[in-house]
Coordinates of C-alpha atoms in Angstrom, one line a residue:
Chain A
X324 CA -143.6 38.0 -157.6
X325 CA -144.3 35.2 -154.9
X326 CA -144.1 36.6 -151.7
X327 CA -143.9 33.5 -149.8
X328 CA -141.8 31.0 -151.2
X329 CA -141.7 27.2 -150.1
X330 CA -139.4 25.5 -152.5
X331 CA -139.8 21.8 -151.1
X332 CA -142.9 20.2 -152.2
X333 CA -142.4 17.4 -149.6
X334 CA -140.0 16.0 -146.9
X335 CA -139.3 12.7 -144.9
X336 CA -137.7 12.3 -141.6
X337 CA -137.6 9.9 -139.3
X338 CA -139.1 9.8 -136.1
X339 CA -137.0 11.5 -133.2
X340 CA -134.9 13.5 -135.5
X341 CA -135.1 17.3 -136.2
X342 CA -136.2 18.8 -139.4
X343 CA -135.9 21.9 -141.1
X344 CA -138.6 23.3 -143.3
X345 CA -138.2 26.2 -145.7
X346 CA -139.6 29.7 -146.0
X347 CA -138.1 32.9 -148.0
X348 CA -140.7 36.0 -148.6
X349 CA -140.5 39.3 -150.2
X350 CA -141.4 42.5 -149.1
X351 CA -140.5 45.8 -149.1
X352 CA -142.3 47.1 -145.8
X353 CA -140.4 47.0 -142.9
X354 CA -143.2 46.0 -140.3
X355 CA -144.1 42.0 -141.2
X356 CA -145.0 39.5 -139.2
X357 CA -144.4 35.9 -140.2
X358 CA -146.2 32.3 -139.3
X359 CA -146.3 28.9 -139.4
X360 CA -148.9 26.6 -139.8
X361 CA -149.6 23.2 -140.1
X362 CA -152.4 21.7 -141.7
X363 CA -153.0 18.0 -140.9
X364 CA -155.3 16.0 -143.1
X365 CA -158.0 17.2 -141.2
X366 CA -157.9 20.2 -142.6
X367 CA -157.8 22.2 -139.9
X368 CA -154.9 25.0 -140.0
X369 CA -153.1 24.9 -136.6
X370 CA -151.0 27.9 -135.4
X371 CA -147.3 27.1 -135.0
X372 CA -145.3 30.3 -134.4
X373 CA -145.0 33.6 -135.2
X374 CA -141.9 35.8 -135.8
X375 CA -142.4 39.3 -135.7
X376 CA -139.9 41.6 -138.1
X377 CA -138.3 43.5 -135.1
X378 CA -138.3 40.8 -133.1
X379 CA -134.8 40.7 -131.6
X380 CA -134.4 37.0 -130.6
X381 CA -135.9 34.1 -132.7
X382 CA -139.2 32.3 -131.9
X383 CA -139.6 29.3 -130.1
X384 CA -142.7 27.4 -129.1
X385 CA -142.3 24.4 -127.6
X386 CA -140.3 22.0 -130.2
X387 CA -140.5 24.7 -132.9
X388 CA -138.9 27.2 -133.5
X389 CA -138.6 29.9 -135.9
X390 CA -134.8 30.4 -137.9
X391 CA -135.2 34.0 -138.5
X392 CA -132.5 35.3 -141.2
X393 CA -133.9 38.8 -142.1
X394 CA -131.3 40.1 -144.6
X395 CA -131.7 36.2 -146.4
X396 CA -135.7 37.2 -145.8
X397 CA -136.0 33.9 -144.7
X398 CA -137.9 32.4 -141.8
X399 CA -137.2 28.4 -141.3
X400 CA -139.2 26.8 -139.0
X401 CA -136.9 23.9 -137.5
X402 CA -139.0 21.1 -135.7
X403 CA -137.0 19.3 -133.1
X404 CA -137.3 15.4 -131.7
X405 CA -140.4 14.9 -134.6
X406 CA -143.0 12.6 -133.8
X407 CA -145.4 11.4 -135.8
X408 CA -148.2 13.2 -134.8
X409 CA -145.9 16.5 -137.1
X410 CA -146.7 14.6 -140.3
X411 CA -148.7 16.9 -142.1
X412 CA -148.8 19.9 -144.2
X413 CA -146.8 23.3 -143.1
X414 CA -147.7 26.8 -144.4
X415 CA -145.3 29.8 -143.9
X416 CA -147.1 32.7 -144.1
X417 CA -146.2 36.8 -143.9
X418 CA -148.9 39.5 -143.1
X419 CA -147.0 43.1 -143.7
X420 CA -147.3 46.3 -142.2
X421 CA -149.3 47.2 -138.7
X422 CA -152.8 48.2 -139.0
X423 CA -155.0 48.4 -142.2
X424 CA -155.6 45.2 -143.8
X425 CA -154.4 42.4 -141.8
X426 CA -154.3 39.4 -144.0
X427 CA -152.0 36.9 -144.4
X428 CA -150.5 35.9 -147.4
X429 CA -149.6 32.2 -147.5
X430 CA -147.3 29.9 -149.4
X431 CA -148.3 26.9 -151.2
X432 CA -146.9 25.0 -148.0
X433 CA -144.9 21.8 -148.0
X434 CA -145.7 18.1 -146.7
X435 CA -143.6 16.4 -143.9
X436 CA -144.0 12.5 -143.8
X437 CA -142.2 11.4 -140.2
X438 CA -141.9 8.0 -140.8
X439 CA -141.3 5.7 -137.6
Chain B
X430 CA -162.7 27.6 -124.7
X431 CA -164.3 27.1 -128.1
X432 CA -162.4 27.3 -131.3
X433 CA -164.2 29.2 -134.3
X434 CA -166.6 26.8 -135.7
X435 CA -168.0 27.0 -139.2
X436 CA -171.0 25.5 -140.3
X437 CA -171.6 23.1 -142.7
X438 CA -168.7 21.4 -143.0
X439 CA -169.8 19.8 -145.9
X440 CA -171.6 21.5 -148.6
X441 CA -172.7 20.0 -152.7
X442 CA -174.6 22.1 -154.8
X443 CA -175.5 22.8 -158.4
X444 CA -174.0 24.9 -160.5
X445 CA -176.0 27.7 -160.9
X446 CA -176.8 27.9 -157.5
X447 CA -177.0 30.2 -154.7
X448 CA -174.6 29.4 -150.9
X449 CA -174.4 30.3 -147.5
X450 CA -171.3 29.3 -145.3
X451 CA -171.3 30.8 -141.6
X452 CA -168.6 31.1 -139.5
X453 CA -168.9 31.6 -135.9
X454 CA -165.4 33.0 -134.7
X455 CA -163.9 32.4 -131.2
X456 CA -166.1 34.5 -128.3
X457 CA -164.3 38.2 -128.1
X458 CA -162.9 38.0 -131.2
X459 CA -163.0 41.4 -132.9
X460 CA -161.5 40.4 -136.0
X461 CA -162.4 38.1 -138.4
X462 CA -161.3 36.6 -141.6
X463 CA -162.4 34.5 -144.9
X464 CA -159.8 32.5 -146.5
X465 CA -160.2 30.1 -149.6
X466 CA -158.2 27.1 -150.0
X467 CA -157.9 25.4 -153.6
X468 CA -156.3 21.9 -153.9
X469 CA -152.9 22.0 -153.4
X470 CA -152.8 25.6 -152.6
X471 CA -152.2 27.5 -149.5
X472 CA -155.2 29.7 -148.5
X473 CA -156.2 33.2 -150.4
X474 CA -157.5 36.1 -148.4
X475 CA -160.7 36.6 -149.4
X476 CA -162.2 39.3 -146.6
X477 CA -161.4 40.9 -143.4
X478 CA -164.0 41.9 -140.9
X479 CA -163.3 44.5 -138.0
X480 CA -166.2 44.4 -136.0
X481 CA -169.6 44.9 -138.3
X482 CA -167.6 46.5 -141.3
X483 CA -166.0 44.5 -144.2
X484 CA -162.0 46.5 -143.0
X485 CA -161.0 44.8 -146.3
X486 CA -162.4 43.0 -149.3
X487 CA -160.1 43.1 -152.2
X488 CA -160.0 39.6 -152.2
X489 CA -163.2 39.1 -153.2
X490 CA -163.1 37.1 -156.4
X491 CA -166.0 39.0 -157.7
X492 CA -169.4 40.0 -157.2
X493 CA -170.8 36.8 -156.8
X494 CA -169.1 36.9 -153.1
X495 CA -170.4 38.8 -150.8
X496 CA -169.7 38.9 -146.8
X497 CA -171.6 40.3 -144.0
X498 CA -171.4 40.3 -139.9
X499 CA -174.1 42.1 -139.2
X500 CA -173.3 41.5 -135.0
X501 CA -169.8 41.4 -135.1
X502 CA -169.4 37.9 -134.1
X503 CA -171.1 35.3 -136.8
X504 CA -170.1 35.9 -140.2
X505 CA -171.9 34.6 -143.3
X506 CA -170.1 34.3 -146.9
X507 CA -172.4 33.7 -150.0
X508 CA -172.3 33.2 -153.2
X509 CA -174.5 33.7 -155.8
X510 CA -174.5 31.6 -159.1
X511 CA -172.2 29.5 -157.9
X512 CA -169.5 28.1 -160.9
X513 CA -167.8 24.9 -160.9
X514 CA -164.7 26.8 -160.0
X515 CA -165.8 28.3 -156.5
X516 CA -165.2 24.2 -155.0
X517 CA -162.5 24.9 -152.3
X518 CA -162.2 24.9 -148.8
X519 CA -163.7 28.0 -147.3
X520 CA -161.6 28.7 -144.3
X521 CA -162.6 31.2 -141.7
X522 CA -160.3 33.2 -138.9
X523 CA -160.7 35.2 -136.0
X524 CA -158.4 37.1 -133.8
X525 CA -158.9 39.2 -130.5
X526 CA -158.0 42.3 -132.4
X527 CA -157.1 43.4 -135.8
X528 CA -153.6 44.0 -134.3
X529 CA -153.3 40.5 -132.4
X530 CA -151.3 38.6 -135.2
X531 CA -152.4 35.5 -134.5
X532 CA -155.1 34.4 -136.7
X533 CA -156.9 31.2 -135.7
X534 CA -158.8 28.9 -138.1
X535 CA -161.7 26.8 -138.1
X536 CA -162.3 23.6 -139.5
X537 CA -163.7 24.5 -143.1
X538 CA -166.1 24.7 -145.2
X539 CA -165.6 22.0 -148.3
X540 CA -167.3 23.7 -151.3
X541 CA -167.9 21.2 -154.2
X542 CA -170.2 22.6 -157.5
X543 CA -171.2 20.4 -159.3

């Protein structure tokens, strides 16, 4: 089983408006952490936000922030005012448990076109 | 400060062939990490470096791939008898500690066998 789905393949917004971008994972151990990141066509993969599972109160960076629904196991990141500069691609990804291996495990990510 | 550079960017070679693709990971960064990136994928974990030792390498495709960071700061990933399937992007992350969870990338290395 996936255990980072991003169902929407691709999105288009306008300029100034907020966007949300989807993210449902799957685990089973109670210590996860879960990220964002966007990948422009550079290629480049930049760090967004990060959620951690007992985090109390959601994530916010900036004009992102992290919709964390933990019995939905989902973690939307919501981009507010977009610019253009946020088209690009955006990867959710989980890393689970707290030591040991530390690897994230990504999804296949999603493109976001802001058009102006 | 300087992001974790990786070294070529670029890099065409023969099937058949032997690689080496360096990564040089942000200065006091403990951790560090090997990620490949198919087309159209997200990136796969390949290996996880805490200090000198390989922490983790079940990624590893096969035995073709092999990691080292012999320092514990640059990081070389090669391949041996490289197959037209190994062409990705060869992504590289450090972070200050294998319990920081922010991992930060470099730039790539584009892998194309031809």
């Amino acid at each position: 089983a996936q255990k980072i789905t991003q169902t929407q393949p691709g999105m288009f917004v306008q300029e100034k408006e907020a966007v949300t971008l989807d993210c449902t994972y799957d685990t089973s151990d109670p210590s996860y952490g879960l990220f964002w990141y966007k990948q422009p066509s550079s290629g480049e993969m930049i760090f967004l936000i990060y959620q951690g599972s007992y985090d109390q109160q959601n994530a916010t960076e900036g004009r992102y922030s992290l919709n964390f629904q933990k019995a939905r196991k989902s973690a939307n990141l919501v981009i507010s005012a977009s610019q253009l500069g946020d088209s690009a691609m955006y990867f959710c990804a989980m890393r689970e448990g707290q030591g040991g291996s530390e690897k994230l495990v990504f999804g296949k990510g999603m493109k976001l076109t802001v058009n102006p | 400060g300087a992001g974790v550079s990786q070294t070529p960017s670029n890099k065409v070679t023969e099937k058949g062939k032997y690689v080496e693709l360096r990564c040089d990971p942000i200065s006091g960064h403990t951790a560090l990490y090997w990620y490949r990136q198919s087309l159209g994928q997200g990136p796969e974990f390949l290996i996880y470096f805490q200090g000198t030792g390989a922490a983790d390498d079940s990624g590893l495709p096969n035995d073709r791939f092999f990691a080292v960071r012999p320092e514990g700061s640059v990081s070389t990933l090669k391949i041996q008898r490289t197959e037209r399937g190994d062409s990705a992007v060869y992504l590289c992350a450090s972070s200050l500690t294998a319990l920081e969870p922010t991992q930060y990338f470099g730039p790539g290395t584009r892998l194309t066998v031809l």
